[in-house]
Tab-separated table of C-alpha atoms in Angstrom:
chain	number	residue	atom	x	y	z
A	1	MET	CA	-37.312	45.720	0.021
A	2	MET	CA	-35.203	48.867	-0.368
A	3	ILE	CA	-37.054	49.691	-3.484
A	4	GLU	CA	-40.782	50.177	-1.504
A	5	LEU	CA	-39.321	51.896	1.045
A	6	THR	CA	-38.054	54.871	-1.051
A	7	ALA	CA	-41.139	54.871	-2.802
A	8	VAL	CA	-42.757	55.481	0.662
A	9	ILE	CA	-40.606	57.682	1.746
A	10	SER	CA	-40.386	60.255	-1.871
A	11	PRO	CA	-44.223	59.731	-2.586
A	12	GLN	CA	-43.726	62.606	-5.174
A	13	ARG	CA	-40.754	61.061	-7.371
A	14	HIS	CA	-43.444	57.021	-7.627
A	15	ARG	CA	-46.623	56.662	-8.193
A	16	GLY	CA	-46.983	53.349	-7.404
A	17	PRO	CA	-49.414	51.943	-4.894
A	18	CYS	CA	-46.845	52.290	-1.993
A	19	ALA	CA	-46.570	55.888	-2.970
A	20	ARG	CA	-49.579	56.903	-1.445
A	21	LEU	CA	-48.387	59.517	2.017
A	22	ARG	CA	-49.921	63.086	1.017
A	23	ARG	CA	-51.855	64.006	3.870
A	24	PRO	CA	-51.198	63.639	7.444
A	25	SER	CA	-54.993	61.781	7.685
A	26	HIS	CA	-53.282	59.397	5.677
A	27	ILE	CA	-50.661	58.003	7.682
A	28	MET	CA	-52.500	55.472	9.158
A	29	THR	CA	-53.147	54.227	6.075
A	30	GLY	CA	-49.858	54.551	4.882
A	31	LEU	CA	-48.369	52.829	7.497
A	32	ILE	CA	-50.484	49.800	6.530
A	33	ILE	CA	-49.168	49.953	3.159
A	34	MET	CA	-45.594	50.206	3.686
A	35	MET	CA	-46.447	46.751	6.095
A	36	VAL	CA	-48.210	45.492	3.541
A	37	CYS	CA	-45.654	46.479	0.977
A	38	LEU	CA	-42.429	45.192	2.596
A	39	MET	CA	-44.145	41.666	4.049
A	40	GLN	CA	-44.909	41.366	-0.257
A	41	SER	CA	-40.909	42.175	-0.817
A	42	VAL	CA	-39.986	39.891	1.627
A	43	MET	CA	-42.500	37.211	0.159
A	44	THR	CA	-41.021	37.445	-3.296
A	45	SER	CA	-37.727	37.902	-2.176
A	46	SER	CA	-38.037	34.383	-0.658
A	47	THR	CA	-40.192	32.870	-3.131
A	48	LEU	CA	-37.609	33.461	-5.702
A	49	VAL	CA	-34.669	32.030	-4.446
A	50	ALA	CA	-36.666	28.899	-3.790
A	51	GLN	CA	-38.003	29.016	-7.204
A	52	GLN	CA	-34.187	29.277	-8.104
A	53	GLN	CA	-32.358	26.831	-5.902
A	54	SER	CA	-33.955	22.928	-4.915
A	55	GLY	CA	-32.909	19.845	-3.711
A	56	SER	CA	-30.447	18.559	-0.994
A	57	VAL	CA	-27.473	20.878	-2.593
A	58	SER	CA	-26.925	24.332	-3.696
A	59	HIS	CA	-24.394	25.432	-6.449
A	60	GLY	CA	-22.567	28.057	-7.318
A	61	PHE	CA	-22.658	29.010	-11.362
A	62	LEU	CA	-21.165	30.654	-13.978
A	63	ALA	CA	-24.085	30.970	-17.093
A	64	CYS	CA	-23.353	31.432	-20.766
A	65	GLY	CA	-26.328	31.979	-23.294
A	66	ASN	CA	-28.478	34.776	-24.404
A	67	GLN	CA	-27.977	36.742	-21.031
A	68	THR	CA	-24.347	36.289	-19.339
A	69	TYR	CA	-23.974	36.178	-15.175
A	70	ILE	CA	-23.015	34.878	-11.921
A	71	VAL	CA	-25.294	33.030	-9.577
A	72	ASP	CA	-23.982	32.972	-5.530
A	73	SER	CA	-25.256	29.432	-3.633
A	74	ASP	CA	-28.421	31.729	-2.737
A	75	GLY	CA	-29.593	32.047	-6.470
A	76	LYS	CA	-28.330	35.908	-6.569
A	77	LYS	CA	-26.744	37.670	-9.575
A	78	VAL	CA	-23.237	38.397	-8.184
A	79	TRP	CA	-22.098	38.991	-12.088
A	80	THR	CA	-23.215	40.170	-15.511
A	81	TYR	CA	-21.974	40.737	-18.795
A	82	PRO	CA	-23.529	42.576	-21.864
A	83	HIS	CA	-22.913	40.768	-24.833
A	84	ALA	CA	-24.584	36.585	-25.327
A	85	THR	CA	-22.451	33.514	-24.519
A	86	ARG	CA	-21.405	30.228	-26.030
A	87	ASP	CA	-19.089	28.439	-23.624
A	88	GLY	CA	-17.408	30.382	-20.441
A	89	TYR	CA	-14.914	29.764	-17.809
A	90	VAL	CA	-14.006	31.019	-14.839
A	91	LEU	CA	-10.010	30.724	-13.806
A	92	GLU	CA	-8.790	29.784	-10.640
A	93	ASN	CA	-7.409	33.805	-9.778
A	94	GLY	CA	-11.313	34.541	-10.241
A	95	ASN	CA	-11.020	35.905	-14.211
A	96	VAL	CA	-13.738	34.784	-16.321
A	97	VAL	CA	-12.889	33.496	-20.309
A	98	LEU	CA	-15.382	34.174	-22.293
A	99	THR	CA	-16.644	32.902	-26.034
A	100	LEU	CA	-18.728	35.685	-27.691
A	101	ASN	CA	-21.503	35.328	-30.176
A	102	LYS	CA	-20.907	37.053	-33.354
A	103	GLY	CA	-22.528	40.935	-33.597
A	104	LYS	CA	-22.048	44.329	-34.279
A	105	ARG	CA	-18.206	44.241	-31.887
A	106	PHE	CA	-16.772	41.181	-33.359
A	107	ASP	CA	-18.593	39.908	-36.293
A	108	GLY	CA	-16.882	36.518	-36.369
A	109	GLY	CA	-17.236	35.721	-32.613
A	110	ALA	CA	-14.646	36.314	-30.152
A	111	VAL	CA	-12.780	34.877	-26.589
A	112	ILE	CA	-12.084	37.512	-24.240
A	113	GLU	CA	-10.535	37.391	-20.426
A	114	ILE	CA	-12.390	39.839	-18.138
A	115	ALA	CA	-10.046	40.337	-15.162
A	116	SER	CA	-11.607	41.139	-11.430
A	117	ASP	CA	-11.202	45.021	-12.159
A	118	SER	CA	-13.184	44.468	-15.627
A	119	THR	CA	-10.462	44.726	-17.432
A	120	GLU	CA	-10.910	43.050	-20.773
A	121	THR	CA	-8.151	41.260	-23.060
A	122	LEU	CA	-8.966	39.864	-26.008
A	123	ILE	CA	-7.115	36.496	-26.943
A	124	TRP	CA	-8.878	35.955	-30.409
A	125	LYS	CA	-10.879	37.802	-32.498
A	126	GLY	CA	-12.899	35.702	-34.633
A	127	THR	CA	-11.692	35.333	-38.515
A	128	GLN	CA	-14.684	33.117	-39.930
A	129	SER	CA	-18.376	32.609	-39.334
A	130	GLU	CA	-18.385	32.179	-35.314
A	131	VAL	CA	-16.528	30.673	-32.883
A	132	ASN	CA	-18.322	28.173	-31.099
A	133	SER	CA	-16.164	27.384	-27.788
A	134	ALA	CA	-12.891	28.336	-26.212
A	135	GLN	CA	-11.166	25.969	-23.130
A	136	PRO	CA	-8.556	26.995	-21.396
A	137	THR	CA	-5.556	24.227	-20.388
A	138	SER	CA	-3.575	24.187	-17.334
A	139	SER	CA	-0.400	25.107	-20.193
A	140	GLY	CA	-2.133	28.661	-20.387
A	141	THR	CA	-3.295	28.126	-23.670
A	142	PHE	CA	-6.670	28.476	-25.023
A	143	VAL	CA	-7.990	25.699	-27.356
A	144	ILE	CA	-10.466	27.221	-30.090
A	145	THR	CA	-13.169	26.479	-32.721
A	146	GLU	CA	-13.977	28.375	-35.499
A	147	ALA	CA	-16.954	27.587	-37.490
A	148	GLY	CA	-17.167	28.609	-41.564
A	149	PRO	CA	-16.648	27.379	-44.922
A	150	ASN	CA	-12.845	26.078	-43.531
A	151	PRO	CA	-14.227	24.938	-39.659
A	152	ARG	CA	-10.953	24.204	-37.942
A	153	LEU	CA	-9.554	24.049	-34.012
A	154	ILE	CA	-6.763	25.856	-32.870
A	155	GLU	CA	-4.612	26.536	-29.425
A	156	VAL	CA	-3.124	29.576	-29.319
A	157	ASP	CA	-1.440	31.400	-26.452
A	158	ARG	CA	-2.702	35.024	-24.603
A	159	SER	CA	-1.054	36.860	-27.157
A	160	GLY	CA	-2.637	35.264	-29.479
A	161	LYS	CA	0.121	33.300	-31.366
A	162	VAL	CA	-1.155	29.753	-33.031
A	163	LEU	CA	0.164	26.803	-31.943
A	164	THR	CA	-1.538	24.820	-32.932
A	165	GLU	CA	-4.106	24.397	-36.081
A	166	PHE	CA	-5.827	21.872	-38.406
A	167	ALA	CA	-8.625	21.329	-40.077
A	168	LEU	CA	-12.025	19.880	-38.634
A	169	ALA	CA	-13.490	16.801	-40.796
A	170	CYS	CA	-17.063	18.084	-40.112
A	171	GLN	CA	-19.823	19.189	-43.297
A	172	LYS	CA	-19.406	22.499	-44.205
A	173	LYS	CA	-22.613	23.648	-45.684
A	174	ASN	CA	-24.403	25.236	-42.251
A	175	HIS	CA	-21.673	26.534	-40.431
A	176	HIS	CA	-23.438	27.007	-37.689
A	177	MET	CA	-24.081	23.801	-37.187
A	178	GLN	CA	-20.294	22.533	-36.931
A	179	THR	CA	-19.164	21.976	-34.143
A	180	ARG	CA	-19.756	23.197	-30.259
A	181	MET	CA	-17.513	22.143	-27.045
A	182	ALA	CA	-13.866	20.587	-28.072
A	183	ARG	CA	-12.176	19.499	-25.291
A	184	LYS	CA	-8.133	19.163	-25.364
A	185	LEU	CA	-7.523	15.672	-22.905
A	186	ALA	CA	-4.723	15.187	-20.750
A	187	ASP	CA	-3.231	13.220	-23.679
A	188	GLY	CA	-2.968	16.484	-25.810
A	189	SER	CA	-5.436	15.010	-28.189
A	190	PHE	CA	-8.813	16.629	-28.851
A	191	LEU	CA	-12.547	15.615	-28.689
A	192	ALA	CA	-15.046	17.644	-30.843
A	193	PRO	CA	-18.569	17.520	-31.138
A	194	HIS	CA	-19.739	17.735	-34.837
A	195	LEU	CA	-23.705	18.246	-34.518
A	196	LEU	CA	-24.986	17.492	-38.233
A	197	ASP	CA	-22.310	14.522	-38.450
A	198	PHE	CA	-23.672	12.804	-35.268
A	199	ALA	CA	-20.811	12.245	-33.642
A	200	VAL	CA	-18.037	13.749	-31.686
A	201	PHE	CA	-14.835	12.671	-33.822
A	202	HIS	CA	-11.662	12.323	-31.676
A	203	TYR	CA	-8.396	14.281	-33.251
A	204	ASP	CA	-4.579	13.832	-32.116
A	205	ASP	CA	-1.957	16.218	-31.821
A	206	LYS	CA	-1.733	16.454	-35.755
A	207	GLY	CA	-5.588	16.275	-36.461
A	208	VAL	CA	-5.798	12.845	-37.652
A	209	ILE	CA	-9.547	10.932	-37.054
A	210	VAL	CA	-8.597	8.495	-34.157
A	211	GLY	CA	-11.775	7.644	-33.088
A	212	LYS	CA	-15.801	8.698	-33.107
A	213	LEU	CA	-18.633	8.633	-30.825
A	214	ASP	CA	-21.922	7.947	-33.273
A	215	THR	CA	-24.713	9.554	-31.309
A	216	THR	CA	-27.478	8.379	-33.521
A	217	VAL	CA	-30.171	6.477	-31.931
A	218	PRO	CA	-30.229	2.746	-33.279
A	219	ASP	CA	-31.903	1.719	-35.973
A	220	ASP	CA	-32.774	5.357	-36.854
A	221	THR	CA	-30.581	5.195	-39.985
A	222	GLU	CA	-32.472	7.905	-41.719
A	223	HIS	CA	-31.934	10.615	-38.633
A	224	ALA	CA	-35.053	11.457	-37.707
A	225	ILE	CA	-34.059	11.823	-34.334
A	226	HIS	CA	-31.728	14.814	-33.877
A	227	THR	CA	-29.276	13.431	-31.428
A	228	TRP	CA	-26.893	16.342	-32.353
A	229	PRO	CA	-23.726	16.003	-29.885
A	230	PHE	CA	-23.051	19.606	-27.870
A	231	THR	CA	-20.503	18.193	-25.452
A	232	ALA	CA	-17.690	15.449	-24.893
A	233	ILE	CA	-16.921	15.214	-21.567
A	234	ARG	CA	-13.952	12.728	-20.894
A	235	HIS	CA	-13.993	11.183	-17.400
A	236	ALA	CA	-13.298	8.374	-15.345
A	237	ASP	CA	-11.911	5.444	-16.633
A	238	GLY	CA	-12.095	6.543	-20.479
A	239	GLU	CA	-16.159	7.388	-20.144
A	240	THR	CA	-17.509	10.500	-22.585
A	241	LEU	CA	-20.921	12.322	-21.711
A	242	VAL	CA	-22.210	13.781	-24.275
A	243	CYS	CA	-25.333	16.335	-24.241
A	244	CYS	CA	-27.626	15.129	-27.407
A	245	THR	CA	-29.661	18.534	-28.003
A	246	HIS	CA	-32.667	18.208	-29.958
A	247	GLY	CA	-33.026	14.361	-29.133
A	248	ASN	CA	-33.710	15.827	-25.866
A	249	ARG	CA	-31.660	12.713	-24.558
A	250	VAL	CA	-27.817	12.062	-22.316
A	251	VAL	CA	-25.883	9.410	-23.430
A	252	ASN	CA	-22.769	8.127	-21.750
A	253	PHE	CA	-19.540	6.012	-23.364
A	254	ASP	CA	-17.987	3.682	-21.568
A	255	ALA	CA	-14.323	3.546	-22.733
A	256	ASP	CA	-15.527	1.245	-25.693
A	257	GLY	CA	-17.301	3.472	-27.017
A	258	LYS	CA	-20.181	1.784	-26.252
A	259	ILE	CA	-23.234	3.240	-24.310
A	260	ASN	CA	-23.330	2.876	-20.720
A	261	TRP	CA	-25.870	4.957	-19.465
A	262	GLN	CA	-28.533	7.689	-21.082
A	263	LEU	CA	-31.578	9.685	-19.889
A	264	ASN	CA	-34.404	10.768	-21.207
A	265	ASN	CA	-37.512	12.728	-20.387
A	266	GLU	CA	-39.262	9.487	-19.397
A	267	ASP	CA	-36.346	8.904	-16.584
A	268	LEU	CA	-36.935	12.512	-15.116
A	269	PRO	CA	-40.576	13.987	-13.122
A	270	GLY	CA	-41.517	16.021	-16.732
A	271	PRO	CA	-39.959	16.910	-20.150
A	272	TRP	CA	-37.134	18.748	-18.237
A	273	LEU	CA	-34.861	17.737	-21.535
A	274	GLN	CA	-35.114	20.540	-23.678
A	275	ASP	CA	-32.480	20.769	-25.944
A	276	PRO	CA	-30.253	19.650	-23.925
A	277	CYS	CA	-26.753	21.634	-24.398
A	278	GLY	CA	-24.233	22.009	-21.557
A	279	SER	CA	-23.368	19.728	-19.133
A	280	GLN	CA	-20.702	19.038	-16.237
A	281	VAL	CA	-19.745	16.240	-14.178
A	282	LEU	CA	-19.190	17.010	-10.892
A	283	PRO	CA	-16.245	15.778	-8.401
A	284	ASN	CA	-18.698	13.303	-6.414
A	285	GLY	CA	-19.809	11.770	-10.272
A	286	ASN	CA	-22.984	13.386	-10.285
A	287	PHE	CA	-23.974	15.078	-14.125
A	288	VAL	CA	-25.508	18.559	-14.180
A	289	ILE	CA	-27.386	19.171	-17.532
A	290	THR	CA	-28.842	22.557	-18.961
A	291	SER	CA	-31.539	22.276	-21.771
A	292	TYR	CA	-31.055	25.501	-23.849
A	293	ALA	CA	-35.174	25.500	-24.908
A	294	ALA	CA	-36.324	25.627	-20.683
A	295	GLY	CA	-38.812	28.168	-20.491
A	296	ARG	CA	-39.833	28.652	-23.954
A	297	ALA	CA	-42.722	26.344	-23.384
A	298	ASP	CA	-42.769	27.133	-19.751
A	299	PRO	CA	-40.625	29.802	-17.705
A	300	ASN	CA	-41.131	27.366	-14.537
A	301	ALA	CA	-39.265	24.334	-16.312
A	302	PRO	CA	-35.641	23.688	-14.474
A	303	LYS	CA	-33.349	25.451	-16.928
A	304	MET	CA	-30.796	22.906	-14.798
A	305	PHE	CA	-30.224	20.042	-12.804
A	306	GLU	CA	-28.024	17.922	-10.795
A	307	VAL	CA	-28.824	13.737	-11.828
A	308	THR	CA	-26.954	10.351	-9.918
A	309	ARG	CA	-26.002	8.307	-11.937
A	310	ASP	CA	-29.296	6.055	-10.671
A	311	LYS	CA	-31.177	9.242	-12.178
A	312	LYS	CA	-32.128	10.972	-8.628
A	313	VAL	CA	-32.673	14.716	-9.389
A	314	VAL	CA	-30.602	16.167	-6.627
A	315	TRP	CA	-30.627	19.878	-7.493
A	316	THR	CA	-33.108	22.331	-9.866
A	317	TYR	CA	-32.298	25.720	-10.997
A	318	THR	CA	-35.438	27.901	-12.213
A	319	ASP	CA	-35.388	31.600	-12.867
A	320	GLY	CA	-38.648	32.197	-14.378
A	321	GLN	CA	-37.755	33.593	-17.885
A	322	THR	CA	-38.286	32.374	-21.322
A	323	PHE	CA	-34.302	32.711	-22.638
A	324	GLY	CA	-32.160	29.439	-21.608
A	325	ILE	CA	-28.884	28.819	-20.962
A	326	HIS	CA	-26.605	27.622	-23.585
A	327	HIS	CA	-23.138	26.723	-21.209
A	328	PHE	CA	-21.844	26.898	-17.902
A	329	GLN	CA	-19.759	26.080	-15.105
A	330	ILE	CA	-20.616	24.803	-11.322
A	331	LEU	CA	-18.399	26.693	-9.303
A	332	ASP	CA	-18.875	25.796	-5.894
A	333	THR	CA	-21.157	23.276	-3.903
A	334	ASP	CA	-23.024	24.323	-0.717
A	335	GLY	CA	-20.676	27.200	-0.900
A	336	ASN	CA	-18.064	25.585	-1.164
A	337	LYS	CA	-15.581	25.969	-4.141
A	338	LEU	CA	-14.789	23.142	-6.732
A	339	THR	CA	-11.056	23.434	-6.789
A	340	GLU	CA	-10.456	20.762	-9.608
A	341	PRO	CA	-10.561	21.911	-13.009
A	342	PRO	CA	-13.845	21.435	-14.447
A	343	LEU	CA	-15.219	18.770	-16.670
A	344	LYS	CA	-17.707	20.739	-18.835
């Protein structure tokens, strides 16, 4: 709205349709144009918010991907960071921990922490092809996965000192498709989704494999359906939520490793699962899911949505952009801050 007002007040610097007050005889025309512009601006702003947040609830969240930003519960961007990211957390003190994509600044990726005054602290500089994830723990450490010729999981302190390190038992041919959102569990063990291995591996604190969750579709022995795991979220009584990316499905395993819930596009109002990557289990038990490819074919398709266990959609987020969201963190619901550690 302010942009339109400036255009009217400063006609010599703006040549749009709202900048035509050049002679006194045009005052009435100019006033009409100004009113139309203001109405269009208000309508556009209202429509934008409605498109971004719809449903019976509203959420503020951190988004990671080709663009990195925080959206409040009104659907407005309140913070941005000029770098593509793979994973991210907002800490209790408001600091933001980001897993940076590889690029000119860090050719192997990196993990940084950004304070409220924009001060950046380098937690870890990647030493191989890329850094895939970074989870801040309650003890102040960071669980990080590196992809490359020697894929590994490390746990470091804030100074970057390596406290835990072990090799990841994933394929080594395709570095980018080795690992996604590895997480440390309350018992000190780790879950790591290995995409091209079609499984979530469960490692103990020494790196010994103690279990696997197979994401292969039943009877798909040739792996024609690319149910590559992205998340491995331990929740409830030993359940694990897994987004299966190119397979366009989300599955939930019970404590015995059996699928007790799954979601595909037939369960939704439309083909909203387009490479589902990040997800989060909310305190109310609902699941929030983001589709990384949402927007490529249809910019108005939901980028994120919240669904209940009975598959009722209660919230959607749409931004009209062609790029997707890789992962996220829901920060508040209906303006109320989520205080429990995020399950994401």
